Amino acid sequence: MSHQESHGSVKSYVIGFILSIVLTIIPLVLTLKHVISGTTLIVSIVGMAVLQLLVQLFFFMHIREGEKPRFNVWALILGLFIVFVIVAGSMWIMTFNAQVA
């Protein structure tokens, strides 16, 4: 990498930081103030987490930038698939352990 390559502007980092803070505060306020509850609360927290993931990918990890951005996307998809397999497999194994005990 050369010293002239840019990894993002201060403006994009500030926007990403502010969005991250807002996406963290919203579920916190919803939970502490008991604005909503039950399934709606869980769905809103998961939704904010997904938005937070996208903000992190685009503003801080620069998933769209680089010489070959599609390789970055494919690496991300592969990583998500591996995480899904590990989590789903662990849950499957724990389900069978709960039935045996």
C-alpha positions as protocol buffer text, in pm:
chain_id: "A"
residue {
  index: 1
  type: MET
  ca { x: 0 y: 0 z: 0 }
}
residue {
  index: 2
  type: SER
  ca { x: 128 y: 341 z: -84 }
}
residue {
  index: 3
  type: HIS
  ca { x: 103 y: 641 z: 142 }
}
residue {
  index: 4
  type: GLN
  ca { x: -122 y: 817 z: -108 }
}
residue {
  index: 5
  type: GLU
  ca { x: -409 y: 569 z: -76 }
}
residue {
  index: 6
  type: SER
  ca { x: -704 y: 710 z: 111 }
}
residue {
  index: 7
  type: HIS
  ca { x: -900 y: 499 z: 351 }
}
residue {
  index: 8
  type: GLY
  ca { x: -1179 y: 748 z: 401 }
}
residue {
  index: 9
  type: SER
  ca { x: -1236 y: 1108 z: 479 }
}
residue {
  index: 10
  type: VAL
  ca { x: -1281 y: 1263 z: 820 }
}
residue {
  index: 11
  type: LYS
  ca { x: -1637 y: 1347 z: 717 }
}
residue {
  index: 12
  type: SER
  ca { x: -1723 y: 982 z: 645 }
}
residue {
  index: 13
  type: TYR
  ca { x: -1567 y: 869 z: 974 }
}
residue {
  index: 14
  type: VAL
  ca { x: -1763 y: 1131 z: 1169 }
}
residue {
  index: 15
  type: ILE
  ca { x: -2088 y: 1035 z: 993 }
}
residue {
  index: 16
  type: GLY
  ca { x: -2021 y: 666 z: 1066 }
}
residue {
  index: 17
  type: PHE
  ca { x: -1937 y: 741 z: 1428 }
}
residue {
  index: 18
  type: ILE
  ca { x: -2254 y: 947 z: 1481 }
}
residue {
  index: 19
  type: LEU
  ca { x: -2470 y: 681 z: 1314 }
}
residue {
  index: 20
  type: SER
  ca { x: -2308 y: 414 z: 1531 }
}
residue {
  index: 21
  type: ILE
  ca { x: -2381 y: 611 z: 1848 }
}
residue {
  index: 22
  type: VAL
  ca { x: -2743 y: 674 z: 1743 }
}
residue {
  index: 23
  type: LEU
  ca { x: -2795 y: 309 z: 1650 }
}
residue {
  index: 24
  type: THR
  ca { x: -2661 y: 210 z: 1991 }
}
residue {
  index: 25
  type: ILE
  ca { x: -2867 y: 461 z: 2190 }
}
residue {
  index: 26
  type: ILE
  ca { x: -3203 y: 384 z: 2024 }
}
residue {
  index: 27
  type: PRO
  ca { x: -3230 y: 21 z: 2153 }
}
residue {
  index: 28
  type: LEU
  ca { x: -3096 y: 131 z: 2490 }
}
residue {
  index: 29
  type: VAL
  ca { x: -3368 y: 395 z: 2528 }
}
residue {
  index: 30
  type: LEU
  ca { x: -3636 y: 158 z: 2400 }
}
residue {
  index: 31
  type: THR
  ca { x: -3534 y: -95 z: 2663 }
}
residue {
  index: 32
  type: LEU
  ca { x: -3475 y: 133 z: 2962 }
}
residue {
  index: 33
  type: LYS
  ca { x: -3787 y: 347 z: 2910 }
}
residue {
  index: 34
  type: HIS
  ca { x: -4009 y: 44 z: 2837 }
}
residue {
  index: 35
  type: VAL
  ca { x: -4138 y: 212 z: 2520 }
}
residue {
  index: 36
  type: ILE
  ca { x: -4212 y: -124 z: 2359 }
}
residue {
  index: 37
  type: SER
  ca { x: -4183 y: -477 z: 2489 }
}
residue {
  index: 38
  type: GLY
  ca { x: -4188 y: -838 z: 2385 }
}
residue {
  index: 39
  type: THR
  ca { x: -4130 y: -947 z: 2030 }
}
residue {
  index: 40
  type: THR
  ca { x: -4141 y: -591 z: 1896 }
}
residue {
  index: 41
  type: LEU
  ca { x: -3853 y: -492 z: 2122 }
}
residue {
  index: 42
  type: ILE
  ca { x: -3645 y: -790 z: 2015 }
}
residue {
  index: 43
  type: VAL
  ca { x: -3713 y: -723 z: 1646 }
}
residue {
  index: 44
  type: SER
  ca { x: -3618 y: -356 z: 1686 }
}
residue {
  index: 45
  type: ILE
  ca { x: -3295 y: -445 z: 1868 }
}
residue {
  index: 46
  type: VAL
  ca { x: -3200 y: -697 z: 1597 }
}
residue {
  index: 47
  type: GLY
  ca { x: -3289 y: -442 z: 1328 }
}
residue {
  index: 48
  type: MET
  ca { x: -3065 y: -180 z: 1488 }
}
residue {
  index: 49
  type: ALA
  ca { x: -2787 y: -440 z: 1515 }
}
residue {
  index: 50
  type: VAL
  ca { x: -2811 y: -516 z: 1143 }
}
residue {
  index: 51
  type: LEU
  ca { x: -2804 y: -145 z: 1061 }
}
residue {
  index: 52
  type: GLN
  ca { x: -2505 y: -107 z: 1293 }
}
residue {
  index: 53
  type: LEU
  ca { x: -2330 y: -389 z: 1103 }
}
residue {
  index: 54
  type: LEU
  ca { x: -2392 y: -215 z: 771 }
}
residue {
  index: 55
  type: VAL
  ca { x: -2266 y: 119 z: 905 }
}
residue {
  index: 56
  type: GLN
  ca { x: -1949 y: -49 z: 1031 }
}
residue {
  index: 57
  type: LEU
  ca { x: -1891 y: -224 z: 699 }
}
residue {
  index: 58
  type: PHE
  ca { x: -1943 y: 78 z: 476 }
}
residue {
  index: 59
  type: PHE
  ca { x: -1802 y: 362 z: 685 }
}
residue {
  index: 60
  type: PHE
  ca { x: -1514 y: 195 z: 871 }
}
residue {
  index: 61
  type: MET
  ca { x: -1420 y: -126 z: 688 }
}
residue {
  index: 62
  type: HIS
  ca { x: -1465 y: 28 z: 340 }
}
residue {
  index: 63
  type: ILE
  ca { x: -1629 y: -281 z: 194 }
}
residue {
  index: 64
  type: ARG
  ca { x: -1705 y: -100 z: -135 }
}
residue {
  index: 65
  type: GLU
  ca { x: -1358 y: 43 z: -184 }
}
residue {
  index: 66
  type: GLY
  ca { x: -1038 y: -107 z: -312 }
}
residue {
  index: 67
  type: GLU
  ca { x: -911 y: -252 z: -635 }
}
residue {
  index: 68
  type: LYS
  ca { x: -1146 y: -548 z: -627 }
}
residue {
  index: 69
  type: PRO
  ca { x: -1444 y: -464 z: -404 }
}
residue {
  index: 70
  type: ARG
  ca { x: -1637 y: -773 z: -512 }
}
residue {
  index: 71
  type: PHE
  ca { x: -1367 y: -991 z: -351 }
}
residue {
  index: 72
  type: ASN
  ca { x: -1432 y: -808 z: -24 }
}
residue {
  index: 73
  type: VAL
  ca { x: -1803 y: -881 z: -56 }
}
residue {
  index: 74
  type: TRP
  ca { x: -1742 y: -1248 z: -134 }
}
residue {
  index: 75
  type: ALA
  ca { x: -1507 y: -1278 z: 163 }
}
residue {
  index: 76
  type: LEU
  ca { x: -1777 y: -1121 z: 381 }
}
residue {
  index: 77
  type: ILE
  ca { x: -2041 y: -1363 z: 249 }
}
residue {
  index: 78
  type: LEU
  ca { x: -1811 y: -1659 z: 314 }
}
residue {
  index: 79
  type: GLY
  ca { x: -1741 y: -1535 z: 666 }
}
residue {
  index: 80
  type: LEU
  ca { x: -2114 y: -1491 z: 736 }
}
residue {
  index: 81
  type: PHE
  ca { x: -2181 y: -1842 z: 604 }
}
residue {
  index: 82
  type: ILE
  ca { x: -1913 y: -1989 z: 831 }
}
residue {
  index: 83
  type: VAL
  ca { x: -2055 y: -1802 z: 1132 }
}
residue {
  index: 84
  type: PHE
  ca { x: -2406 y: -1923 z: 1044 }
}
residue {
  index: 85
  type: VAL
  ca { x: -2289 y: -2285 z: 1017 }
}
residue {
  index: 86
  type: ILE
  ca { x: -2107 y: -2266 z: 1351 }
}
residue {
  index: 87
  type: VAL
  ca { x: -2400 y: -2104 z: 1534 }
}
residue {
  index: 88
  type: ALA
  ca { x: -2665 y: -2328 z: 1375 }
}
residue {
  index: 89
  type: GLY
  ca { x: -2456 y: -2639 z: 1438 }
}
residue {
  index: 90
  type: SER
  ca { x: -2396 y: -2542 z: 1799 }
}
residue {
  index: 91
  type: MET
  ca { x: -2766 y: -2480 z: 1855 }
}
residue {
  index: 92
  type: TRP
  ca { x: -2851 y: -2812 z: 1689 }
}
residue {
  index: 93
  type: ILE
  ca { x: -2605 y: -2999 z: 1910 }
}
residue {
  index: 94
  type: MET
  ca { x: -2731 y: -2822 z: 2224 }
}
residue {
  index: 95
  type: THR
  ca { x: -3089 y: -2914 z: 2133 }
}
residue {
  index: 96
  type: PHE
  ca { x: -3002 y: -3282 z: 2119 }
}
residue {
  index: 97
  type: ASN
  ca { x: -2806 y: -3259 z: 2445 }
}
residue {
  index: 98
  type: ALA
  ca { x: -3109 y: -3104 z: 2615 }
}
residue {
  index: 99
  type: GLN
  ca { x: -3330 y: -3393 z: 2499 }
}
residue {
  index: 100
  type: VAL
  ca { x: -3090 y: -3661 z: 2625 }
}
residue {
  index: 101
  type: ALA
  ca { x: -3040 y: -3515 z: 2974 }
}
